[in-house]
DNA sequence: TGACTTTGAGTGCATGATGAAATCAAATAG
DNA sequence: CTATTTGATTTCATCATGCACTCAAAGTCA
């Protein structure tokens, strides 16, 4: 019932009846009940040019609660506060206080969230935090967080839960970025999609039928660990910044930034390195393709924009190997995809508690597009 | 309702009521209806030593229909006829008539099935055929069937459907082998599992939460196509029979069978080849692990038994790379896993039509274990 | 052996959800 | 201003459900 409302929001009683196959009588009664309990709200009437009585639009009452989405990156942290229909209310971007321990870090996050929420703090329904590590289902606990070790400390989650006093979920940051792009960015309309992020390490996320594929040990998507290079070099070291720079140094190539690899007319030594990069990248892309056959494969992270001119070439290479290639696309939300994805997860949590059927939770638009301009518009200064 | 019956078959009215939370009154009424329509049957009473009236056991009436599972391999074809509770009724193994065209091949299969079914032919409810190729969801059509090209001809499916006059499904053979092992073999109790089969080519199948992961283009699991070797050699060529023999010939190593690679004390040249094999295999295993994080990874196909002494070593290698490794297990059903999986798919199709909820279809035991001895016991000669 | 206890299965009745059809409401077309 | 169209609500009959009770069939114990 609510499920269909989410799918085609905003809608009307008549459309709900038609879409669900439930009789209009029952729909009316159910809607009456939902309005009574404050979940749904009647909106303005449609200005339709047709004859007959005008339908009353129905929508979730977004103002009944807020959620917080946090992307806790190795260097920067982004946070978005949104209402229950995904309207961004406030956002902030600040350097991650990586010098802090787990408890202090958690308290700093809560403090910032409190500032962003303002007088809506009491309406907080759910919080999701993305972090650069593997999230195991037991607890959950975090492992493999090489770039921000303190998030492996279980007291981080304990403190967050205690101070936020609501549901708090931890999720891998690449998974969140994928969710963000799926709902608001490059992978909209692609229920099965994957992402590959070139950050400090190589991250990947997979979603099938609108649901994240998250193993119990959180290692789904760790394609960076594949020992595909000569001497068992990990794939990760061949396509991410630090690895590229190290390999350049070993080969005696001067390189100030990994982006140098993508100049249009490279010298021989650089071209050889670029070749190795391409080979490794195609392996990663092919591996993801055969792992889940995504409709769209999103490329994100700092290096991704440099790859734009060659997307078609990569796509052809994949197709050559497996006779199919997903659409390759650059991340559209950029640095905000993680926090946007965190908002999606937090909203999904809210919707589940409202009784929305599981199969509808993964469905395409949770609501208004979370548009970037608006996120920026509601940005507040780092320190008050 | 039926769903729970499948989960704990055979059961009683009282247990059904307890398990589902539905009142015993409703359960009684529903069971009455199901018995009336012939789906369910009352069995012998439980001999329980407890006081009180004895419960009447309920079970699916398996004799109301039969299904046919076919594994159409490049060299051999296996077929199992089973009743609706997965009791094997007849089986046969015969060389694949690969010289035939698509239509003739289909008719030969139907002919054999007819012979196996005997007077139960009219009870045929569903047929599933496994074949060595990628099955696309549109149609479905078949691609990448290098080892049995005629199955790509759409007339194969047309003819099968026309002659069988029931539902006929085509599924990738590795996927079926996985299903077979999941229900009856090495991966029982592991709802998310994967298989890697070393046949003429390298096949793989993935199931998550008891459901096969089948992309629309059927290329999920094509890890054999990863270009991980030197000069872009495909993974497949480094771990399967033909590739091994060719590489041996190139290196000047005499090898009569790929199994020679696994002798205990190899010469230097052979050891080097074995090393390459191991490296490639670990890449494949790691790729599957990060693709879906299976609880069990089953190894099947002709070469699999040779790997037994080294399973622990491979497992350690995976764990080294991604800090988690699935249990590695050899296929238990051997050559029968594909046909057994085909029976599972055909049964699932029947159950779905009976109205069993989707989430119960993937649940562990569809019924009596399809035990191998019994399959062999009901084997009929190749030609009558 | 026969009354009692225990457990399973079926039945009467009240309840509540549902949908078809009728009714009320609000708009436009002519 | 009336007819028509479309949306929302109400009426009423139907049906599935669960509670409580009864019937059935077994063992227990005096």
PDB file of C-alpha atoms (C1' of nucleotides) in Angstrom, chain C:
ATOM      1  C1'  DT C   1     -11.342 -52.030  33.004  1.00  0.00           C
ATOM      2  C1'  DG C   2     -12.930 -47.402  32.991  1.00  0.00           C
ATOM      3  C1'  DA C   3     -12.520 -42.525  34.214  1.00  0.00           C
ATOM      4  C1'  DC C   4      -9.098 -38.882  33.455  1.00  0.00           C
ATOM      5  C1'  DT C   5      -5.712 -36.407  30.897  1.00  0.00           C
ATOM      6  C1'  DT C   6      -3.536 -34.937  26.859  1.00  0.00           C
ATOM      7  C1'  DT C   7      -3.133 -33.824  22.194  1.00  0.00           C
ATOM      8  C1'  DG C   8      -5.036 -33.286  17.462  1.00  0.00           C
ATOM      9  C1'  DA C   9      -8.731 -31.924  14.401  1.00  0.00           C
ATOM     10  C1'  DG C  10     -13.107 -29.874  13.174  1.00  0.00           C
ATOM     11  C1'  DT C  11     -17.132 -26.400  14.003  1.00  0.00           C
ATOM     12  C1'  DG C  12     -20.028 -22.197  15.395  1.00  0.00           C
ATOM     13  C1'  DC C  13     -19.738 -17.496  15.852  1.00  0.00           C
ATOM     14  C1'  DA C  14     -18.081 -12.791  15.999  1.00  0.00           C
ATOM     15  C1'  DT C  15     -14.857  -9.727  13.726  1.00  0.00           C
ATOM     16  C1'  DG C  16     -12.733  -7.300  10.254  1.00  0.00           C
ATOM     17  C1'  DA C  17     -11.039  -6.597   5.605  1.00  0.00           C
ATOM     18  C1'  DT C  18     -12.499  -6.430   0.944  1.00  0.00           C
ATOM     19  C1'  DG C  19     -14.867  -5.156  -3.432  1.00  0.00           C
ATOM     20  C1'  DA C  20     -19.075  -4.153  -6.315  1.00  0.00           C
ATOM     21  C1'  DA C  21     -22.283  -0.890  -6.778  1.00  0.00           C
ATOM     22  C1'  DA C  22     -24.572   3.055  -5.434  1.00  0.00           C
ATOM     23  C1'  DT C  23     -24.083   7.720  -3.843  1.00  0.00           C
ATOM     24  C1'  DC C  24     -22.065  12.111  -3.027  1.00  0.00           C
ATOM     25  C1'  DA C  25     -18.813  15.803  -4.660  1.00  0.00           C
ATOM     26  C1'  DA C  26     -16.609  18.800  -7.797  1.00  0.00           C
ATOM     27  C1'  DA C  27     -15.076  19.929 -11.931  1.00  0.00           C
ATOM     28  C1'  DT C  28     -15.920  20.956 -17.371  1.00  0.00           C
ATOM     29  C1'  DA C  29     -18.686  21.087 -21.868  1.00  0.00           C
ATOM     30  C1'  DG C  30     -22.199  22.818 -24.262  1.00  0.00           C
TER      31       DG C  30
END
